[in-house]
mmCIF file of C-alpha atoms and ligand atoms in Angstrom:
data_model
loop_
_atom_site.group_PDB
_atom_site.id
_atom_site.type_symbol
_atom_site.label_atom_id
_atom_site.label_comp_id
_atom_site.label_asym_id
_atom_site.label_seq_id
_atom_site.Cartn_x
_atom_site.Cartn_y
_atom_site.Cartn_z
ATOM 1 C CA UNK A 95 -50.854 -115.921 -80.151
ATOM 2 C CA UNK A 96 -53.099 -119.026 -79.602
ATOM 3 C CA UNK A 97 -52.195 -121.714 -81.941
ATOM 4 C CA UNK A 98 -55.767 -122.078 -83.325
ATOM 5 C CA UNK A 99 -55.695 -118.752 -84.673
ATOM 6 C CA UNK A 100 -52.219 -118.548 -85.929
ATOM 7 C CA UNK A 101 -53.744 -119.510 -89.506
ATOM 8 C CA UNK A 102 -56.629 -116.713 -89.383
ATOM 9 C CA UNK A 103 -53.917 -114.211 -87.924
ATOM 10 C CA UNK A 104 -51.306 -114.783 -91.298
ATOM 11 C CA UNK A 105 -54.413 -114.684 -93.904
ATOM 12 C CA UNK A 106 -54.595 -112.230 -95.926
ATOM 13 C CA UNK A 107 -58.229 -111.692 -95.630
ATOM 14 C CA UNK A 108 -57.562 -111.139 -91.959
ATOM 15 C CA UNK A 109 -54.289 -108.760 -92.803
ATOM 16 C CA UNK A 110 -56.366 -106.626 -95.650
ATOM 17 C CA UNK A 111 -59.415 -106.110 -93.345
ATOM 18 C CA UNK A 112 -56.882 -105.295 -90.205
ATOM 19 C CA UNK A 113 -54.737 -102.314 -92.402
ATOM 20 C CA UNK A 114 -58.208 -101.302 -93.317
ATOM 21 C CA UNK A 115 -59.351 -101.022 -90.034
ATOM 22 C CA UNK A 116 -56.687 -99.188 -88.580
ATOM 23 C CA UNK A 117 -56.790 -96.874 -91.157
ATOM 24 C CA UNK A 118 -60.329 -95.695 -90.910
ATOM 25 C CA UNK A 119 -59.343 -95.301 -86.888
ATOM 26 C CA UNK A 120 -56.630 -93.474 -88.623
ATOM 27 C CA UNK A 121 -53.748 -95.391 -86.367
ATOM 28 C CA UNK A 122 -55.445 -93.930 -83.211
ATOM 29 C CA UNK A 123 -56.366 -96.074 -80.044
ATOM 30 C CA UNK A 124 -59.792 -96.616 -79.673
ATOM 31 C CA UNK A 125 -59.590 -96.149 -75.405
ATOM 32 C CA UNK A 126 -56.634 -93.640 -74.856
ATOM 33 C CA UNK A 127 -56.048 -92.455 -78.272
ATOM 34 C CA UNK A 128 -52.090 -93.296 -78.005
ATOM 35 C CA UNK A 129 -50.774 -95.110 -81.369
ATOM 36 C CA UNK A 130 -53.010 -98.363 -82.494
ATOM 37 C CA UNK A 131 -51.050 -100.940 -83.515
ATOM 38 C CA UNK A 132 -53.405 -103.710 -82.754
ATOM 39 C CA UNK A 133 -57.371 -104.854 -83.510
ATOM 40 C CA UNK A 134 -58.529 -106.441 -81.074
ATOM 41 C CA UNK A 135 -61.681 -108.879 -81.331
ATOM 42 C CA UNK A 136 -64.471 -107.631 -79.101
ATOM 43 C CA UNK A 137 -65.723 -111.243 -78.744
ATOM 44 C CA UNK A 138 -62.476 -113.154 -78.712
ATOM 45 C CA UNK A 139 -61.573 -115.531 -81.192
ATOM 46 C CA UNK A 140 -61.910 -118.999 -80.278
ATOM 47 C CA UNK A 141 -61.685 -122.091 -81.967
ATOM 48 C CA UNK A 142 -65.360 -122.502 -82.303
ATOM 49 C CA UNK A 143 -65.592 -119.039 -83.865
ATOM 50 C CA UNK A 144 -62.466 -118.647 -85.804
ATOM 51 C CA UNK A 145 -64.125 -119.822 -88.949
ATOM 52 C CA UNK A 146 -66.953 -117.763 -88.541
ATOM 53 C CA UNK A 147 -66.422 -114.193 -90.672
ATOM 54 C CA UNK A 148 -69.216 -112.523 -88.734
ATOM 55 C CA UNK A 149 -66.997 -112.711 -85.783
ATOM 56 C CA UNK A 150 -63.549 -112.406 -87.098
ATOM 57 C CA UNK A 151 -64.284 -109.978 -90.138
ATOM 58 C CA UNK A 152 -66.861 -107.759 -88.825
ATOM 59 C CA UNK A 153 -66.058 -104.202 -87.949
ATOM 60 C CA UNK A 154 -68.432 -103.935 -85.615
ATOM 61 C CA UNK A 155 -66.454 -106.456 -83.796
ATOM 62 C CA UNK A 156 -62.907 -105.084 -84.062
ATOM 63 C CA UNK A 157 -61.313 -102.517 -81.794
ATOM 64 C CA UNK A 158 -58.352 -100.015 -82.580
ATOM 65 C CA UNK A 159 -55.865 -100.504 -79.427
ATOM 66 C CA UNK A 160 -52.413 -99.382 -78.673
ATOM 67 C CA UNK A 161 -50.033 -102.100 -77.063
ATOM 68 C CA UNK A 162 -50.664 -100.556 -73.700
ATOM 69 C CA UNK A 163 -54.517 -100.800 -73.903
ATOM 70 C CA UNK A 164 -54.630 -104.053 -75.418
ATOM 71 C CA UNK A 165 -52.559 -106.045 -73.029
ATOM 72 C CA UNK A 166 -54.762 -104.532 -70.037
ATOM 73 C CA UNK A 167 -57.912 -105.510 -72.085
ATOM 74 C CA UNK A 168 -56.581 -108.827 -71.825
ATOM 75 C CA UNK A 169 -55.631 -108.786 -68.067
ATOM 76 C CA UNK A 170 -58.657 -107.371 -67.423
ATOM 77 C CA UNK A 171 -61.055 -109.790 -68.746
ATOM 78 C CA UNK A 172 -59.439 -111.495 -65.442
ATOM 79 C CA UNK A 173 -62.134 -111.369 -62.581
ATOM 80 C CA UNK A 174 -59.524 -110.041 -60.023
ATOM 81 C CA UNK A 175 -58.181 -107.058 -62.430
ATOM 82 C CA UNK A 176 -61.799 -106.408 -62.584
ATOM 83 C CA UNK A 177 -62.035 -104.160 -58.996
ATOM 84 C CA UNK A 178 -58.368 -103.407 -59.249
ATOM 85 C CA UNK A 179 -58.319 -105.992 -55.423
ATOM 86 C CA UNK A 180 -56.213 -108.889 -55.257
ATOM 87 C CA UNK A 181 -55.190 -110.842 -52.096
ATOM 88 C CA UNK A 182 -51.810 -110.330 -51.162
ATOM 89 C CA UNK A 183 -49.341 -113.738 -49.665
ATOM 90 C CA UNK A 184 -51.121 -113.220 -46.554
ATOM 91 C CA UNK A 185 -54.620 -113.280 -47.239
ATOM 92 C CA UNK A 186 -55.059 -109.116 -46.681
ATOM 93 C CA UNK A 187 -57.302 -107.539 -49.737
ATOM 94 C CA UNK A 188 -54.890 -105.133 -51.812
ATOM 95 C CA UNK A 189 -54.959 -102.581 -54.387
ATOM 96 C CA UNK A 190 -53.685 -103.448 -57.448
ATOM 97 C CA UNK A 191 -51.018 -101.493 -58.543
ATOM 98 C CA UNK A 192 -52.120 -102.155 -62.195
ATOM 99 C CA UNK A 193 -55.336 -99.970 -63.212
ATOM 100 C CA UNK A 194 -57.033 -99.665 -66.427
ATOM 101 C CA UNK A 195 -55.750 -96.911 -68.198
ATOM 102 C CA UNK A 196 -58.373 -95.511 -69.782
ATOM 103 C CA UNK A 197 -60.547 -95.270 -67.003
ATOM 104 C CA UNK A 198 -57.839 -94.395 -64.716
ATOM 105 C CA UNK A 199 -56.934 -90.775 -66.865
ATOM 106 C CA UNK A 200 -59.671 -90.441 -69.941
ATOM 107 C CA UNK A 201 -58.661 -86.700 -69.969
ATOM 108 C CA UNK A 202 -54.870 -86.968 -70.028
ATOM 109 C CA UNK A 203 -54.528 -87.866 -73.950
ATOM 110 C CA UNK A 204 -51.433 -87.619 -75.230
ATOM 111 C CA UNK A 205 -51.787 -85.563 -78.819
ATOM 112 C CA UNK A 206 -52.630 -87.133 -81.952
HETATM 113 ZN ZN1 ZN H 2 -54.495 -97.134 -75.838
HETATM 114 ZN ZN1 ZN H 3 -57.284 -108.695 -78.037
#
């Protein structure tokens, strides 16, 4: 967790409107409908935002992810995720082995 939002994460404005979240999603991840344990910020925080309630409040903003889901959102917000190519140690173009799971099987959910 980035230190500048270590405050926002431990408020309990922050807390209330996450519970509230994830219940409406009813615990259920918002990509491969596996267990949500996390809301993620569509437009992540960042210190120039974290104050702002429209960004860090707003449901419209917020996203119901499993552990699994959120951690690739996160890797793949990285350019090189982005094709699933990387260079390899001697300058060859390689497959990733890391996909995005939800695009990789959208019609293999696992059962509520
Ligand atoms: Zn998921
Ligand atoms: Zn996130």
């Amino acid at each position: 967790m980035r230190e500048f939002a270590s405050a926002f994460y431990h408020s309990q404005a922050w807390l209330r409107c996450r519970e509230s979240y994830l219940k409406s999603k009813h615990y259920v991840c918002e990509r491969c409908g596996g267990l949500a344990k996390i809301v993620h910020h569509k437009v992540y925080l960042t210190p120039g935002n974290i104050d702002d309630p429209t960004i860090t409040l707003n449901w419209d903003n917020l996203e119901a992810l499993c552990q699994d889901c959120h951690n690739a959102e996160h890797m793949c917000s990285q350019p090189i995720c982005a094709d699933g190519l990387k260079f390899d140690t001697n300058g060859n173009l390689v497959q990733t082995p890391r996909v995005c799971k939800w695009s990789a099987r959208s019609d293999d959910r696992p059962g509520p």
